[in-house]
């Protein structure tokens, strides 16, 4: 009874925390968890319509809970080359892709009503693979929503 509403598109007006069938977006202590859902991009790093729906729910959560979020966009290494020069060049291309995707997410979240001071988006690129996965593993194509220290405003 003391927990706030979980804003996830499911009975948001009832004032109770909830999860929609395990597929809802969840606020965690350190991040927003997409519960296995994926932010996808089409040609020219444009958000897909499904990703826009997902991000609209993220925006509602950010606004409703007055969260400050750092969006980190990661991509898998775009080459299987072993040459140091080729890998360095690919890291630069991957960084540019991640930056373009971060800008698309930032613009969309702001258009959905997230105040600009509450959101930052950065393109990490392929430099930080997830866990022990190979840098080229598709699992590294991800968007992380990291919570800044709350209540510090």
PDB file of N, CA and C in Angstrom, residues 55-56 58-59 62 71 104-115 119 145:
ATOM      1  N   UNK A  55       9.256   3.415 -26.096  1.00  0.00           N
ATOM      2  CA  UNK A  55       9.838   4.634 -25.535  1.00  0.00           C
ATOM      3  C   UNK A  55       8.772   5.583 -24.990  1.00  0.00           C
ATOM      4  N   UNK A  56       7.572   5.548 -25.542  1.00  0.00           N
ATOM      5  CA  UNK A  56       6.488   6.367 -24.994  1.00  0.00           C
ATOM      6  C   UNK A  56       6.181   5.926 -23.567  1.00  0.00           C
ATOM      7  N   UNK A  58       8.377   4.412 -21.571  1.00  0.00           N
ATOM      8  CA  UNK A  58       9.546   4.841 -20.795  1.00  0.00           C
ATOM      9  C   UNK A  58       9.403   6.316 -20.428  1.00  0.00           C
ATOM     10  N   UNK A  59       8.984   7.132 -21.384  1.00  0.00           N
ATOM     11  CA  UNK A  59       8.808   8.566 -21.136  1.00  0.00           C
ATOM     12  C   UNK A  59       7.782   8.810 -20.038  1.00  0.00           C
ATOM     13  N   UNK A  62       9.443   8.099 -16.716  1.00  0.00           N
ATOM     14  CA  UNK A  62      10.403   9.148 -16.358  1.00  0.00           C
ATOM     15  C   UNK A  62       9.680  10.383 -15.833  1.00  0.00           C
ATOM     16  N   UNK A  71      20.718   7.678 -20.970  1.00  0.00           N
ATOM     17  CA  UNK A  71      20.481   6.631 -21.961  1.00  0.00           C
ATOM     18  C   UNK A  71      21.826   6.297 -22.597  1.00  0.00           C
ATOM     19  N   UNK A 104      18.373  10.040 -31.729  1.00  0.00           N
ATOM     20  CA  UNK A 104      16.987   9.704 -32.090  1.00  0.00           C
ATOM     21  C   UNK A 104      16.163   9.414 -30.836  1.00  0.00           C
ATOM     22  N   UNK A 105      16.743   8.683 -29.899  1.00  0.00           N
ATOM     23  CA  UNK A 105      16.035   8.373 -28.649  1.00  0.00           C
ATOM     24  C   UNK A 105      15.807   9.644 -27.843  1.00  0.00           C
ATOM     25  N   UNK A 106      16.840  10.461 -27.712  1.00  0.00           N
ATOM     26  CA  UNK A 106      16.723  11.712 -26.958  1.00  0.00           C
ATOM     27  C   UNK A 106      15.624  12.593 -27.542  1.00  0.00           C
ATOM     28  N   UNK A 107      15.647  12.793 -28.846  1.00  0.00           N
ATOM     29  CA  UNK A 107      14.632  13.629 -29.502  1.00  0.00           C
ATOM     30  C   UNK A 107      13.232  13.078 -29.261  1.00  0.00           C
ATOM     31  N   UNK A 108      13.081  11.766 -29.350  1.00  0.00           N
ATOM     32  CA  UNK A 108      11.759  11.174 -29.170  1.00  0.00           C
ATOM     33  C   UNK A 108      11.274  11.321 -27.731  1.00  0.00           C
ATOM     34  N   UNK A 109      12.145  11.060 -26.758  1.00  0.00           N
ATOM     35  CA  UNK A 109      11.734  11.182 -25.354  1.00  0.00           C
ATOM     36  C   UNK A 109      11.359  12.619 -25.008  1.00  0.00           C
ATOM     37  N   UNK A 110      12.099  13.580 -25.527  1.00  0.00           N
ATOM     38  CA  UNK A 110      11.764  14.990 -25.291  1.00  0.00           C
ATOM     39  C   UNK A 110      10.426  15.329 -25.948  1.00  0.00           C
ATOM     40  N   UNK A 111      10.202  14.808 -27.159  1.00  0.00           N
ATOM     41  CA  UNK A 111       8.920  15.044 -27.840  1.00  0.00           C
ATOM     42  C   UNK A 111       7.754  14.421 -27.072  1.00  0.00           C
ATOM     43  N   UNK A 112       8.042  13.405 -26.269  1.00  0.00           N
ATOM     44  CA  UNK A 112       7.011  12.746 -25.458  1.00  0.00           C
ATOM     45  C   UNK A 112       6.808  13.429 -24.112  1.00  0.00           C
ATOM     46  N   UNK A 113       7.507  14.562 -23.890  1.00  0.00           N
ATOM     47  CA  UNK A 113       7.280  15.340 -22.683  1.00  0.00           C
ATOM     48  C   UNK A 113       8.320  15.198 -21.584  1.00  0.00           C
ATOM     49  N   UNK A 114       9.404  14.458 -21.830  1.00  0.00           N
ATOM     50  CA  UNK A 114      10.459  14.371 -20.822  1.00  0.00           C
ATOM     51  C   UNK A 114      11.230  15.692 -20.829  1.00  0.00           C
ATOM     52  N   UNK A 115      11.315  16.370 -19.688  1.00  0.00           N
ATOM     53  CA  UNK A 115      12.063  17.628 -19.645  1.00  0.00           C
ATOM     54  C   UNK A 115      13.544  17.393 -19.967  1.00  0.00           C
ATOM     55  N   UNK A 119      17.114  14.160 -18.885  1.00  0.00           N
ATOM     56  CA  UNK A 119      17.531  13.097 -19.803  1.00  0.00           C
ATOM     57  C   UNK A 119      18.831  13.460 -20.501  1.00  0.00           C
ATOM     58  N   UNK A 145      18.988   2.258 -19.775  1.00  0.00           N
ATOM     59  CA  UNK A 145      18.403   3.454 -19.167  1.00  0.00           C
ATOM     60  C   UNK A 145      18.876   3.489 -17.716  1.00  0.00           C
TER      61      UNK A 145
END
